[in-house]
Coordinates of C-alpha atoms and ligand atoms in Angstrom, one line a residue:
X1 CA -3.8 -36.7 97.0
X2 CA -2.6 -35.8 93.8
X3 CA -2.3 -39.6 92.8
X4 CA -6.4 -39.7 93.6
X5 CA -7.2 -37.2 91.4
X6 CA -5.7 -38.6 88.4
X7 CA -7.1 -41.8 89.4
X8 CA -10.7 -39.6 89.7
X9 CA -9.9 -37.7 86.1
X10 CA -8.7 -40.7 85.0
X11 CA -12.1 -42.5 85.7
X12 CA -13.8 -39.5 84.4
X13 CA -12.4 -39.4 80.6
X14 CA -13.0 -43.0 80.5
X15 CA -16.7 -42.9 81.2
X16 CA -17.1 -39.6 78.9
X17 CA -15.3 -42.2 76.3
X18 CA -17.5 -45.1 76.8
X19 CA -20.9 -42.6 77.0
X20 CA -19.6 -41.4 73.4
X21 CA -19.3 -44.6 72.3
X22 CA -22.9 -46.0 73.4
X23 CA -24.6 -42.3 72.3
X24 CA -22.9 -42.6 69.0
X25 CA -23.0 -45.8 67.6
X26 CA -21.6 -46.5 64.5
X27 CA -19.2 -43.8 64.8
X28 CA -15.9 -44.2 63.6
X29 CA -15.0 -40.5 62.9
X30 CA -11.7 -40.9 64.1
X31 CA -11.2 -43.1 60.9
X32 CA -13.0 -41.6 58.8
X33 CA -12.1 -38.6 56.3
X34 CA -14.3 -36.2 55.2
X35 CA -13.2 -34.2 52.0
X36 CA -15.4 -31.3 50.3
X37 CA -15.9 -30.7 46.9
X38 CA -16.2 -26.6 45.4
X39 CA -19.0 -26.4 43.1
X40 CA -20.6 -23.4 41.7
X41 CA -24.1 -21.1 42.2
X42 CA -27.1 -23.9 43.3
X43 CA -28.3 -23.4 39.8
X44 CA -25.7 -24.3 37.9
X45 CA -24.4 -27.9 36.8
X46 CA -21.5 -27.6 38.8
X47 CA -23.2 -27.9 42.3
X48 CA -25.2 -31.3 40.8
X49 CA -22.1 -32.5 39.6
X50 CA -20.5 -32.1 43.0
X51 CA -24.1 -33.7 44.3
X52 CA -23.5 -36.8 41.7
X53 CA -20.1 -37.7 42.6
X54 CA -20.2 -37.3 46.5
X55 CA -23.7 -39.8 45.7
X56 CA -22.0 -41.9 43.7
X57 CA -18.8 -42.1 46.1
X58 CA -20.4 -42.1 49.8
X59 CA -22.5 -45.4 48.7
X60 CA -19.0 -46.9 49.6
X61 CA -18.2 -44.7 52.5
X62 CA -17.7 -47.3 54.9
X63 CA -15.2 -49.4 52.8
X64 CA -13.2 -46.3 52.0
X65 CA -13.5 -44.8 54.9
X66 CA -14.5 -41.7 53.4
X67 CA -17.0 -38.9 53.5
X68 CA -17.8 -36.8 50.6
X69 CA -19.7 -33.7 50.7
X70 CA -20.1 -31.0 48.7
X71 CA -20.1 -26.5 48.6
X72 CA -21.9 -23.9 46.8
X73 CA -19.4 -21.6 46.1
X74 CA -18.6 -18.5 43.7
X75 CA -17.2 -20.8 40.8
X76 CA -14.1 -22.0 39.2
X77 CA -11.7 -18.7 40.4
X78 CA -13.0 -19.2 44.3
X79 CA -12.7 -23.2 44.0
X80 CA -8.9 -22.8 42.8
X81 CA -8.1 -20.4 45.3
X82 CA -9.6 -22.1 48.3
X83 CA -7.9 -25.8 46.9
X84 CA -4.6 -23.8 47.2
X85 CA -5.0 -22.1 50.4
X86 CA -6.2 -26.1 51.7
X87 CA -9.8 -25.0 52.2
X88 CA -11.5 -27.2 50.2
X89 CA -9.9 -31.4 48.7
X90 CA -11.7 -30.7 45.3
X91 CA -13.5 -28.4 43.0
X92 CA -14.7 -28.4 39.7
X93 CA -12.8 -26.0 37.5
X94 CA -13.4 -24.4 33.7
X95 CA -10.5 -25.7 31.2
X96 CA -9.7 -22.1 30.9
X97 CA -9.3 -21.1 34.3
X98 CA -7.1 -24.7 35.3
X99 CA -5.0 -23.4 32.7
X100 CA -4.8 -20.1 33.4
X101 CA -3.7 -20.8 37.4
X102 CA -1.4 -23.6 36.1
X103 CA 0.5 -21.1 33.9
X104 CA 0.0 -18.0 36.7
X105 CA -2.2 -15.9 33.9
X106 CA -5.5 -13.6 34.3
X107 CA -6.3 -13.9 38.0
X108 CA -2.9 -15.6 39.1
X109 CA -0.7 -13.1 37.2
X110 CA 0.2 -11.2 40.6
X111 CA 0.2 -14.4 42.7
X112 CA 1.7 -16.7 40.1
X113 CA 1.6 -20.5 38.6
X114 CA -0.1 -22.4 41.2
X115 CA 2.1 -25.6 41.0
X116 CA 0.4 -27.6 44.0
X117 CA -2.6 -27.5 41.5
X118 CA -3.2 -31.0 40.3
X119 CA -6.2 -32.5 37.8
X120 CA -8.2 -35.4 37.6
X121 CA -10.4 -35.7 35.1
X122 CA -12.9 -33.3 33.0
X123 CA -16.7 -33.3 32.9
X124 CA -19.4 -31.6 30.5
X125 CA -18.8 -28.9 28.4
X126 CA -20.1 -25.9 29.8
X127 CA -20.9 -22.4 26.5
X128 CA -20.7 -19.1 27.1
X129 CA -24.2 -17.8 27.7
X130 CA -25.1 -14.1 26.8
X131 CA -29.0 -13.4 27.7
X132 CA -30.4 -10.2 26.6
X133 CA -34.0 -8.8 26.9
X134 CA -35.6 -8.4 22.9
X135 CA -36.4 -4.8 24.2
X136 CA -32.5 -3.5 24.6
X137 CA -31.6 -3.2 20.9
X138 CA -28.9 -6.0 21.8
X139 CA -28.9 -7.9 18.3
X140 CA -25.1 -8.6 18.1
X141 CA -22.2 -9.4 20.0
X142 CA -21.0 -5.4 19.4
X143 CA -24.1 -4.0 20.6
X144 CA -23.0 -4.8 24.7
X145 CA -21.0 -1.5 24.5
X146 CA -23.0 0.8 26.7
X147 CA -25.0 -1.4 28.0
X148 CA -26.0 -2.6 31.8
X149 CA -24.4 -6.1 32.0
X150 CA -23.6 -8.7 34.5
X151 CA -20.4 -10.2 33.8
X152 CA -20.5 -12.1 36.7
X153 CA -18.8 -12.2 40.7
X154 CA -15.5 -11.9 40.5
X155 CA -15.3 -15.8 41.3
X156 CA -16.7 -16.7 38.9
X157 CA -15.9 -18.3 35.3
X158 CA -17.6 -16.3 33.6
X159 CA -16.0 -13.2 34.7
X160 CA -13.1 -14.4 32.8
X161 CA -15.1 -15.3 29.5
X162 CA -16.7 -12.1 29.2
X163 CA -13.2 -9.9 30.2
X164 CA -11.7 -12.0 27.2
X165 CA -14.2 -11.6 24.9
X166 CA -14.9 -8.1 25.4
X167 CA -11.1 -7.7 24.9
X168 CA -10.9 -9.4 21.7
X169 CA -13.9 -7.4 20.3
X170 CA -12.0 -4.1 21.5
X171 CA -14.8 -2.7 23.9
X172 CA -13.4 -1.9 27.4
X173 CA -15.3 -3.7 29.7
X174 CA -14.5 -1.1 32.2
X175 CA -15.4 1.9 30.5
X176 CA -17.7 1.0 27.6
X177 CA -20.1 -1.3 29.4
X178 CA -21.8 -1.0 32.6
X179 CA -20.8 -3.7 34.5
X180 CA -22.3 -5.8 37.3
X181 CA -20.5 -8.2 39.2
X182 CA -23.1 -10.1 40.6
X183 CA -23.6 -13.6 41.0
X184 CA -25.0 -16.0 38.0
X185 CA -27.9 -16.9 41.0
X186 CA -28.9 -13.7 41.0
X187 CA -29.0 -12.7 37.2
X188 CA -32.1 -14.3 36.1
X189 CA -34.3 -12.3 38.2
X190 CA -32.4 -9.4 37.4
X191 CA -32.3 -9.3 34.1
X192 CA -36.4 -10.4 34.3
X193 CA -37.2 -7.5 36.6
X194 CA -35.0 -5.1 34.2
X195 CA -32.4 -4.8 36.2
X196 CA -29.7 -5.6 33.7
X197 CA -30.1 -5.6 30.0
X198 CA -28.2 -9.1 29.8
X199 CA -25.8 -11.2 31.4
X200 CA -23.1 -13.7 30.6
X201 CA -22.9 -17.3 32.2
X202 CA -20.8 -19.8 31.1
X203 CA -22.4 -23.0 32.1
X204 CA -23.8 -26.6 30.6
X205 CA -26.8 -27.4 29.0
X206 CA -29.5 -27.8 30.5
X207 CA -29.7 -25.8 33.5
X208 CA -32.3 -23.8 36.0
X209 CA -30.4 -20.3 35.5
X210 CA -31.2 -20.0 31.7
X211 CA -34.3 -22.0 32.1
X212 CA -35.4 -19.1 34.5
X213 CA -34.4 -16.4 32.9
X214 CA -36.2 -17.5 29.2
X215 CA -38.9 -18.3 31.0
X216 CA -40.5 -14.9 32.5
X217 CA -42.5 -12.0 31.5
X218 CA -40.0 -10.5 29.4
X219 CA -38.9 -11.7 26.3
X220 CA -35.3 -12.5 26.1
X221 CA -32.6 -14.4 23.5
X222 CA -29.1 -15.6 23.7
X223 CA -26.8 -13.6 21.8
X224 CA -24.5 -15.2 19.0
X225 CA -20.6 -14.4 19.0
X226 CA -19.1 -14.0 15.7
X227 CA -16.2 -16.0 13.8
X228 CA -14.9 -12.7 13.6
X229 CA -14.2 -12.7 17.8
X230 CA -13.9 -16.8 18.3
X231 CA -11.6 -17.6 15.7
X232 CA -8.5 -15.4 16.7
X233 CA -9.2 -16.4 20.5
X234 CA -9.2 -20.1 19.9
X235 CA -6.2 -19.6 17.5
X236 CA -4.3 -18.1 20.6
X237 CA -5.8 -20.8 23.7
X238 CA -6.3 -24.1 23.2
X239 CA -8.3 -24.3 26.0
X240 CA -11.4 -22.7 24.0
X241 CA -13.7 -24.5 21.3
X242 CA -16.4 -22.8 19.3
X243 CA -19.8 -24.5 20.1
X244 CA -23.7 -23.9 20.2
X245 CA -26.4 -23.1 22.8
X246 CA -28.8 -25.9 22.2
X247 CA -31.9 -23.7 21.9
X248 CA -34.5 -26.8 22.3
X249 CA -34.0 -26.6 26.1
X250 CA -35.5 -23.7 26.3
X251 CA -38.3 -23.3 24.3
X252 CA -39.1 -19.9 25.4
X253 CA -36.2 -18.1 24.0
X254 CA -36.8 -15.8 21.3
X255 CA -34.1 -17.7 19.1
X256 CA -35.2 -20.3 16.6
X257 CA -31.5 -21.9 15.9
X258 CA -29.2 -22.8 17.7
X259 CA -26.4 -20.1 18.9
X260 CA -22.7 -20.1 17.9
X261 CA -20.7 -19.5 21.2
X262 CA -17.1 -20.0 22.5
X263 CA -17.1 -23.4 25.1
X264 CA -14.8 -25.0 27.9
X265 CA -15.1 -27.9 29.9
X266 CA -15.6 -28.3 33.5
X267 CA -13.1 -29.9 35.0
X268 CA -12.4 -31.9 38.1
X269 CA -8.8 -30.7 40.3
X270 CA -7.6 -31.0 43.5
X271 CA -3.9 -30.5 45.2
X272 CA -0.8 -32.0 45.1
X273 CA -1.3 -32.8 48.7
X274 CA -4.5 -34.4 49.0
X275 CA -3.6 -38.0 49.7
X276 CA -3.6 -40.5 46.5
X277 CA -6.3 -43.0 48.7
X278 CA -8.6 -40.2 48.8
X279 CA -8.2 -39.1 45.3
X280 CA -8.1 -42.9 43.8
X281 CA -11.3 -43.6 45.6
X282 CA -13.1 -40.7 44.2
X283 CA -11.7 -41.6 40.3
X284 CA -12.3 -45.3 40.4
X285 CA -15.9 -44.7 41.9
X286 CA -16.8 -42.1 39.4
X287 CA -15.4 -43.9 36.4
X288 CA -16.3 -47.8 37.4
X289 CA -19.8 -46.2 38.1
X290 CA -20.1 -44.4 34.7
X291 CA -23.1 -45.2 33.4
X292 CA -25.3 -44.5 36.4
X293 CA -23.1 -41.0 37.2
X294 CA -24.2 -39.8 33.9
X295 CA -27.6 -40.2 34.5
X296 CA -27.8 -37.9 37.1
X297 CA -27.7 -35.0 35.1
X298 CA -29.0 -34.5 31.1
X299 CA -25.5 -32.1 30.9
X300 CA -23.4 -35.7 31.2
X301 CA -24.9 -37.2 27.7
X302 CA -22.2 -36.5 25.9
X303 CA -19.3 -38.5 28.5
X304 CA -17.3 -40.9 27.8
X305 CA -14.3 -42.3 29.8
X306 CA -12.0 -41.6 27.0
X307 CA -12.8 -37.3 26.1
X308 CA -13.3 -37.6 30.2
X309 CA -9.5 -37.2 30.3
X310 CA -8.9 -34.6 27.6
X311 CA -9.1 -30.4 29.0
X312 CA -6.6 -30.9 31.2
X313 CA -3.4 -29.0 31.9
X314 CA -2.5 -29.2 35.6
X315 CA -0.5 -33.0 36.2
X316 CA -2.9 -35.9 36.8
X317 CA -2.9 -36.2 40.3
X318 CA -1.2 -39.8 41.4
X319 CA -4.3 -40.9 42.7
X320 CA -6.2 -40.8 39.6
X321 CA -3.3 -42.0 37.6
X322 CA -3.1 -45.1 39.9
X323 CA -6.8 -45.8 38.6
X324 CA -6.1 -44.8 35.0
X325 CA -3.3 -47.3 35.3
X326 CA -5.1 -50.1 36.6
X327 CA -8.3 -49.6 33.8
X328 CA -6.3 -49.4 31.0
X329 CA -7.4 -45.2 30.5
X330 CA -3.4 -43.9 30.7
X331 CA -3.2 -44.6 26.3
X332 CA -6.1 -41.3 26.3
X333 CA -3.9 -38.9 28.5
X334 CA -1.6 -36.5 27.2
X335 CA 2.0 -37.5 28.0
X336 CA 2.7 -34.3 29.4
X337 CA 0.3 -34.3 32.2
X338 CA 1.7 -37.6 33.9
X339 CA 4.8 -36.6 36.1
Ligands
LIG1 N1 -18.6 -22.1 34.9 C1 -19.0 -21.4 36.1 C2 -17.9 -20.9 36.9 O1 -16.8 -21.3 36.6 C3 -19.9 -22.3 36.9 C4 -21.0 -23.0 36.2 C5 -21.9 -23.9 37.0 O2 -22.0 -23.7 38.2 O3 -22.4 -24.9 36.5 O4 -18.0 -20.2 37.7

């Protein structure tokens, strides 16, 4: 009796098997790996530039056996913390914040330096955007104090930016601004509804957030940041550069030159224990694929294979390095980052 039912359960699981097979053609799931990528708000670059790689790389899933897709998420601070905790394979990263969990600063001063953390390669470089309405008085860096200002979800990059900023410039973000911590989706409407009186976003160039919010009813500009504030700051992390908004993307700003601001880089990390297969097929896709990557996003203009590997401070992951070795790239990568 019992013999018969095994034989019956037996029979059973191998029909269900051969059922799956016929309704499923094609799938090999068992073989196949998916990996997802942490991006940023939907209208940032960082959620196209997860969109362009994951394009890029699933045009070769079936030789690689791999499946990329991709997550909005709250930004570079979220995308760390969930590579860590094994939640997500990837996510794109600021310079500042890669550094910053590397060395266990800001955000991972409690927690500490997140070792498993591990770096592939850098993108565009993203400016620290500070849009205020022309009616809240806001001329200069200085005039935030008291004012009713998103600094961003807690997240996010930008959060970060803004904290250091306001620190250098000796306001208290927590006492002598209002702040919101709402997400950089979000801020655009707010601040055209009057919500806010401005809000910081640090993010490439161009891109739907800042289009949005220059384009409404009420008038708005970016606000410049002094020498006075960048200069000591980039003096004391390397991971900041002084750049400019590019005011001809959007036309509808109040500004009429271009902005002096303080700039990272996104950058592209994973973990120590994604496997090297996964993380070589990504790199070698994206960098054989170059040309036709960067034209899936006006931010990418300025990329080229060689400042593609500078930003960096976690190790290059042995995946990528593989790939770097085999193209020739490893002569452009800072000594210390190969382990
Ligand atoms: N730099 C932002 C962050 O780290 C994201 C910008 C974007 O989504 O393009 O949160």
């Amino acid at each position: 009796m019992k013999n018969f039912r095994s034989i019956v359960i037996a029979g059973i699981a191998v029909i269900c098997f051969l059922v799956a097979g016929v309704m499923a053609p094609g799938a090999v799931s068992a073989k196949v790996t998916f990996v997802t990528i942490g991006t940023g708000g939907v209208t940032g670059v960082y959620y196209p530039t997860g969109g362009a790689i994951s394009k890029i790389v699933n045009k070769k899933s079936k030789q690689y056996n791999l499946k990329v897709t991709v997550e909005s998420t709250g930004g570079s601070v979220f995308n760390v913390n969930a590579i860590m905790a094994g939640d997500l394979e990837f996510g794109i990263v600021e310079s500042s914040r890669q550094n910053q969990a590397w060395n266990g600063k800001m955000n991972w001063a409690k927690k500490g330096p997140q070792k498993d953390l591990r770096s592939i390669c850098s993108f565009h470089p993203e400016s620290v955007t500070i849009v205020a309405g022309d009616d809240t008085g806001i001329k200069t860096f200085m005039d935030l104090k008291g004012k009713h200002v998103n600094i961003g979800n807690p997240g996010s990059g930008q959060r970060g930016e803004a904290i250091e900023l306001f620190g250098q410039a000796g306001i208290n973000w927590q006492k002598d601004i209002k702040a919101e911590g709402m997400k950089a989706v979000e801020s655009a409407q707010m601040l055209q509804d009057g919500r806010i009186d401005a809000f910081f976003y640090t993010v490439g160039h161009p891109n739907g957030s800042i289009k949005e919010a220059t384009a409404g009813n009420r008038k708005v500009h970016f606000v410049p940041i002094p020498d006075s504030i960048l200069n000591p700051l980039i003096k004391k992390h390397p991971y900041f550069a002084k750049a400019f908004i590019p005011v001809k993307f959007y036309p509808t700003a109040s500004n009429k030159k271009d902005v002096p601001t303080l700039a990272v880089k996104a950058t592209f990390c994973t973990s120590k224990k994604v496997p090297a297969k996964v993380v070589y097929a990504i790199t070698k896709e994206v960098f054989d694929n170059l040309e036709a990557f960067k034209k899936l996003h006006p931010a990418y203009s300025v990329l080229t294979k060689q400042n593609m590997l500078t930003g960096l401070t976690a190790p290059i992951h042995p995946g990528a390095l593989k790939y770097y070795k085999e193209a020739g790239l490893v002569k452009y990568i800072n000594k210390a980052l190969i382990k």
